[in-house]
Short mmCIF file of C-alpha atoms and ligand atoms in Angstrom, two decimals:
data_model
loop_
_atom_site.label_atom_id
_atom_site.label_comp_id
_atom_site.label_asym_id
_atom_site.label_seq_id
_atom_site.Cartn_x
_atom_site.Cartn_y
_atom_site.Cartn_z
CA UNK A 914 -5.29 -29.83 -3.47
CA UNK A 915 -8.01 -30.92 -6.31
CA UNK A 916 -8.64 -28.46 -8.98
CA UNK A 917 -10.89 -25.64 -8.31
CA UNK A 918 -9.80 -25.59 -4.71
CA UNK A 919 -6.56 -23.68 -5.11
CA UNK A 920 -6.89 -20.34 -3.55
CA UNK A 921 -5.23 -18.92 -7.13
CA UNK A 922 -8.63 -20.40 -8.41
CA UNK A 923 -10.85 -19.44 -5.89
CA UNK A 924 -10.27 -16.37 -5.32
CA UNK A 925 -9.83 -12.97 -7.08
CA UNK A 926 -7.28 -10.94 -6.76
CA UNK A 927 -8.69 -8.45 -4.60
CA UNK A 928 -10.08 -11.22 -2.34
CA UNK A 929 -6.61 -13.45 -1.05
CA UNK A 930 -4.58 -12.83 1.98
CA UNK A 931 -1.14 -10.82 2.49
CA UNK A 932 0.24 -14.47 2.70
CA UNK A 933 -1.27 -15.96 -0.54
CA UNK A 934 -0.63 -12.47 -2.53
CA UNK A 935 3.08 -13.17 -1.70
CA UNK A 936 2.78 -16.57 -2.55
CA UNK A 937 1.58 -15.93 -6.08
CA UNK A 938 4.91 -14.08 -7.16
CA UNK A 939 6.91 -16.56 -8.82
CA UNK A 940 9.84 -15.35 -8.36
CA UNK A 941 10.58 -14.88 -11.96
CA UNK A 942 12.70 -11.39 -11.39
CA UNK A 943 11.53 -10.16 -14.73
CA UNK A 944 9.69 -6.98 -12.71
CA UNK A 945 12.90 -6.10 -11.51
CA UNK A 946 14.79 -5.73 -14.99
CA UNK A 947 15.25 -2.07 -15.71
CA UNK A 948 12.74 -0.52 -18.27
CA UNK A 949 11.99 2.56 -19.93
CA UNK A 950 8.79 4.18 -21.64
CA UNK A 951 9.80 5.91 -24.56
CA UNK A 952 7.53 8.88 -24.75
CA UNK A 953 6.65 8.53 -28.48
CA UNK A 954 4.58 5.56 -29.25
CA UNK A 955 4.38 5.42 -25.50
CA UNK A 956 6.67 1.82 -26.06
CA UNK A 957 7.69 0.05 -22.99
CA UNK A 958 10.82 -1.88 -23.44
CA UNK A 959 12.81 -4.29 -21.05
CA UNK A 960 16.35 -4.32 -20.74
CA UNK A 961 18.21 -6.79 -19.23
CA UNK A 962 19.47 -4.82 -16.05
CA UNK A 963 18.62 -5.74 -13.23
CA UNK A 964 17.69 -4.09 -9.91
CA UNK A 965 20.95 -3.52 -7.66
CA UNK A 966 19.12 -5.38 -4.51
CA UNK A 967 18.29 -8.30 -7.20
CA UNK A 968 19.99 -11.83 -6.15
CA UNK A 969 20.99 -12.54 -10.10
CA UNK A 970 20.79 -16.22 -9.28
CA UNK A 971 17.53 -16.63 -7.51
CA UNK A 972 16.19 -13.92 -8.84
CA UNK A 973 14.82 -13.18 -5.39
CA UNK A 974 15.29 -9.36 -3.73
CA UNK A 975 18.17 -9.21 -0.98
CA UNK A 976 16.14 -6.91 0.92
CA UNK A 977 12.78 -8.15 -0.31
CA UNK A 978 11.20 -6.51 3.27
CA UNK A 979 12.77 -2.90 3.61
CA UNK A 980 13.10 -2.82 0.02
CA UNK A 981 12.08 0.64 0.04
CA UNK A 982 14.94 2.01 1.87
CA UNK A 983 17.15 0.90 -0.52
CA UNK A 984 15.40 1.91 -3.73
CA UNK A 985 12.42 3.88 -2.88
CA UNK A 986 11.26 3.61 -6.74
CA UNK A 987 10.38 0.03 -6.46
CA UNK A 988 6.86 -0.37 -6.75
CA UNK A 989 4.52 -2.66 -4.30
CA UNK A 990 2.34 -4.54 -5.84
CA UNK A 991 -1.10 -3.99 -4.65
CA UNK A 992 -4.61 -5.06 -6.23
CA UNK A 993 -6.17 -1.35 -5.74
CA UNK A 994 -3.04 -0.20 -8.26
CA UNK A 995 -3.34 -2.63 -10.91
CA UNK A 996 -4.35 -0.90 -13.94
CA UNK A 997 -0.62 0.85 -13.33
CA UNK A 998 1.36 -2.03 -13.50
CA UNK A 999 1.08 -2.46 -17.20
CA UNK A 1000 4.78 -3.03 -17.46
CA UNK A 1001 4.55 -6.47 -15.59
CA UNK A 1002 5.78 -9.35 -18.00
CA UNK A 1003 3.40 -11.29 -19.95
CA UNK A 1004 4.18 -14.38 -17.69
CA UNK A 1005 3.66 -12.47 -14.09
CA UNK A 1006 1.39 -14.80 -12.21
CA UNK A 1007 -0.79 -11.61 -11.34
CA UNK A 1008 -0.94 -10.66 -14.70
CA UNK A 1009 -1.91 -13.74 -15.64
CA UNK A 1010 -4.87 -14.22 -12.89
CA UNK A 1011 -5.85 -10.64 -13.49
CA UNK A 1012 -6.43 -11.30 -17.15
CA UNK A 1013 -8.57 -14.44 -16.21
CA UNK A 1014 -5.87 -16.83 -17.46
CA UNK A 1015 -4.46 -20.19 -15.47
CA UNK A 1016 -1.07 -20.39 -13.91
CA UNK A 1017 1.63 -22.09 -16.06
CA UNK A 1018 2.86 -25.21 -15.27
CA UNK A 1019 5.95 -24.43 -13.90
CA UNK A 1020 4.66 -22.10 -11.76
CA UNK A 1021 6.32 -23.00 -8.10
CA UNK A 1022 2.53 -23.74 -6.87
CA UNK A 1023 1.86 -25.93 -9.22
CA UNK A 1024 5.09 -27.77 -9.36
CA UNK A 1025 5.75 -27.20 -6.14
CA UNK A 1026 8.87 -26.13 -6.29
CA UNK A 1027 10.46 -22.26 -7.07
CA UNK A 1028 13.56 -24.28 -9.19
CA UNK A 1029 10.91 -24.54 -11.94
CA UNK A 1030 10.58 -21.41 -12.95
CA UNK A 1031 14.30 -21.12 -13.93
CA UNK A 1032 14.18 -24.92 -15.12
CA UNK A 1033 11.84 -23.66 -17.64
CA UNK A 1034 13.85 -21.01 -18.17
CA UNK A 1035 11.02 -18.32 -17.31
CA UNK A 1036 13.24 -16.53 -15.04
CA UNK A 1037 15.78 -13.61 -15.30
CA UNK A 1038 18.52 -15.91 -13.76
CA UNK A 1039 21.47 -16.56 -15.78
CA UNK A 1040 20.44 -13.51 -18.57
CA UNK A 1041 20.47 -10.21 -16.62
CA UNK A 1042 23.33 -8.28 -15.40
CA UNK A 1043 23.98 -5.84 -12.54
CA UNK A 1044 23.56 -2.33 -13.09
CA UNK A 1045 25.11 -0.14 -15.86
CA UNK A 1046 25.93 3.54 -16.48
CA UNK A 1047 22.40 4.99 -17.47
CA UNK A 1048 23.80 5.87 -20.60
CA UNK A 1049 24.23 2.80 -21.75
CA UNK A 1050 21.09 1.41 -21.30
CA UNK A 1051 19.92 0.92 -25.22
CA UNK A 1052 22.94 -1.74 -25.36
CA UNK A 1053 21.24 -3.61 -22.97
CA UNK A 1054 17.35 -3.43 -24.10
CA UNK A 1055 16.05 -6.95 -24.52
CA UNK A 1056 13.37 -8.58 -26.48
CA UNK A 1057 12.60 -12.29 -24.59
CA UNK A 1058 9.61 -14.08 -25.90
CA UNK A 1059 8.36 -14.21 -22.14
CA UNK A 1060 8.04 -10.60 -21.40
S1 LIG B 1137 7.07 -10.55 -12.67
FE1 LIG B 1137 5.40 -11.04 -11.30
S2 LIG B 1137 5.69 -13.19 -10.79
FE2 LIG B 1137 7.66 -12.45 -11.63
S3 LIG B 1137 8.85 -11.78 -9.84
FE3 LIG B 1137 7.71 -9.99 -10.60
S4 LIG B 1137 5.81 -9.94 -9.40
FE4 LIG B 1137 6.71 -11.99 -9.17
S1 LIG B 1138 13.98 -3.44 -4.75
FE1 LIG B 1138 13.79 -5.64 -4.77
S2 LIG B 1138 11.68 -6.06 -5.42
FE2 LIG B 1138 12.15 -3.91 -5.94
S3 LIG B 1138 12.88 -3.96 -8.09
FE3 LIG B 1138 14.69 -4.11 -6.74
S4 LIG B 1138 15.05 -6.32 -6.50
FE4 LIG B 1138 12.97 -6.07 -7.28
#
């Protein structure tokens, strides 16, 4: 497609289809890292954990549709909500669209192909690990450049 006639820059958030909303994830994996808010100084911070239905490889959800059944905390993404998601990585594509920016290069729609995003290293592939006693989660807090 020619510039200015992607649907990512087209449209607004609030205007794309079921389909192209899905398309947009990149399928980083970051969103599904364990975090925690610490109440004073309200400070979000990532840890490297990831979600038990998280494929560590793809970095893609095992159960991506019923989800919910299997961890009922996971939150949908949805354009109504999205002054909540302020814990979304700095690199989210709908973070990135929301705050008027352009999608990175190796985003999978613009290179056309999901291996990017853990080419460029963007994704939680190869750096998370499966879940921990929650106990010991301040061993595992994380500070990437990309979250
Ligand atoms: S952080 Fe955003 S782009 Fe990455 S997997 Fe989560 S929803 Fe998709
Ligand atoms: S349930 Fe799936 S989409 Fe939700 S946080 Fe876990 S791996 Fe991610």
């Amino acid at each position: 497609m020619k510039n200015g006639q992607n649907f990512w820059e087209t449209k607004n958030l609030s205007e794309m289809t079921d389909e192209e909303w899905e398309a947009l994830c990149d399928g980083c994996g970051k969103c599904c890292l364990e975090k925690y808010v610490f109440e004073k100084g309200n400070t979000l911070v990532f840890t490297c954990i990831a979600c038990r239905l998280l494929d560590r490889k793809s970095c893609r959800c095992r159960h991506y549709k019923d989800r919910h059944r299997y961890v009922p905390e996971c939150s949908p993404l949805r354009f109504d909500k999205f002054k909540e998601y302020y814990w979304l990585p700095k690199t989210c594509a709908y973070r990135l669209l929301n705050e008027g920016k352009s999608l990175p290069e190796w985003h999978p729609l613009i290179s056309g192909t999901p291996a990017s995003v853990h080419a460029a290293g963007m994704s939680a592939a190869g750096r998370c690990v499966p879940p921990q006693p929650e106990t010991d989660f301040q061993k595992y807090i994380v500070e990437w450049d990309d979250l």
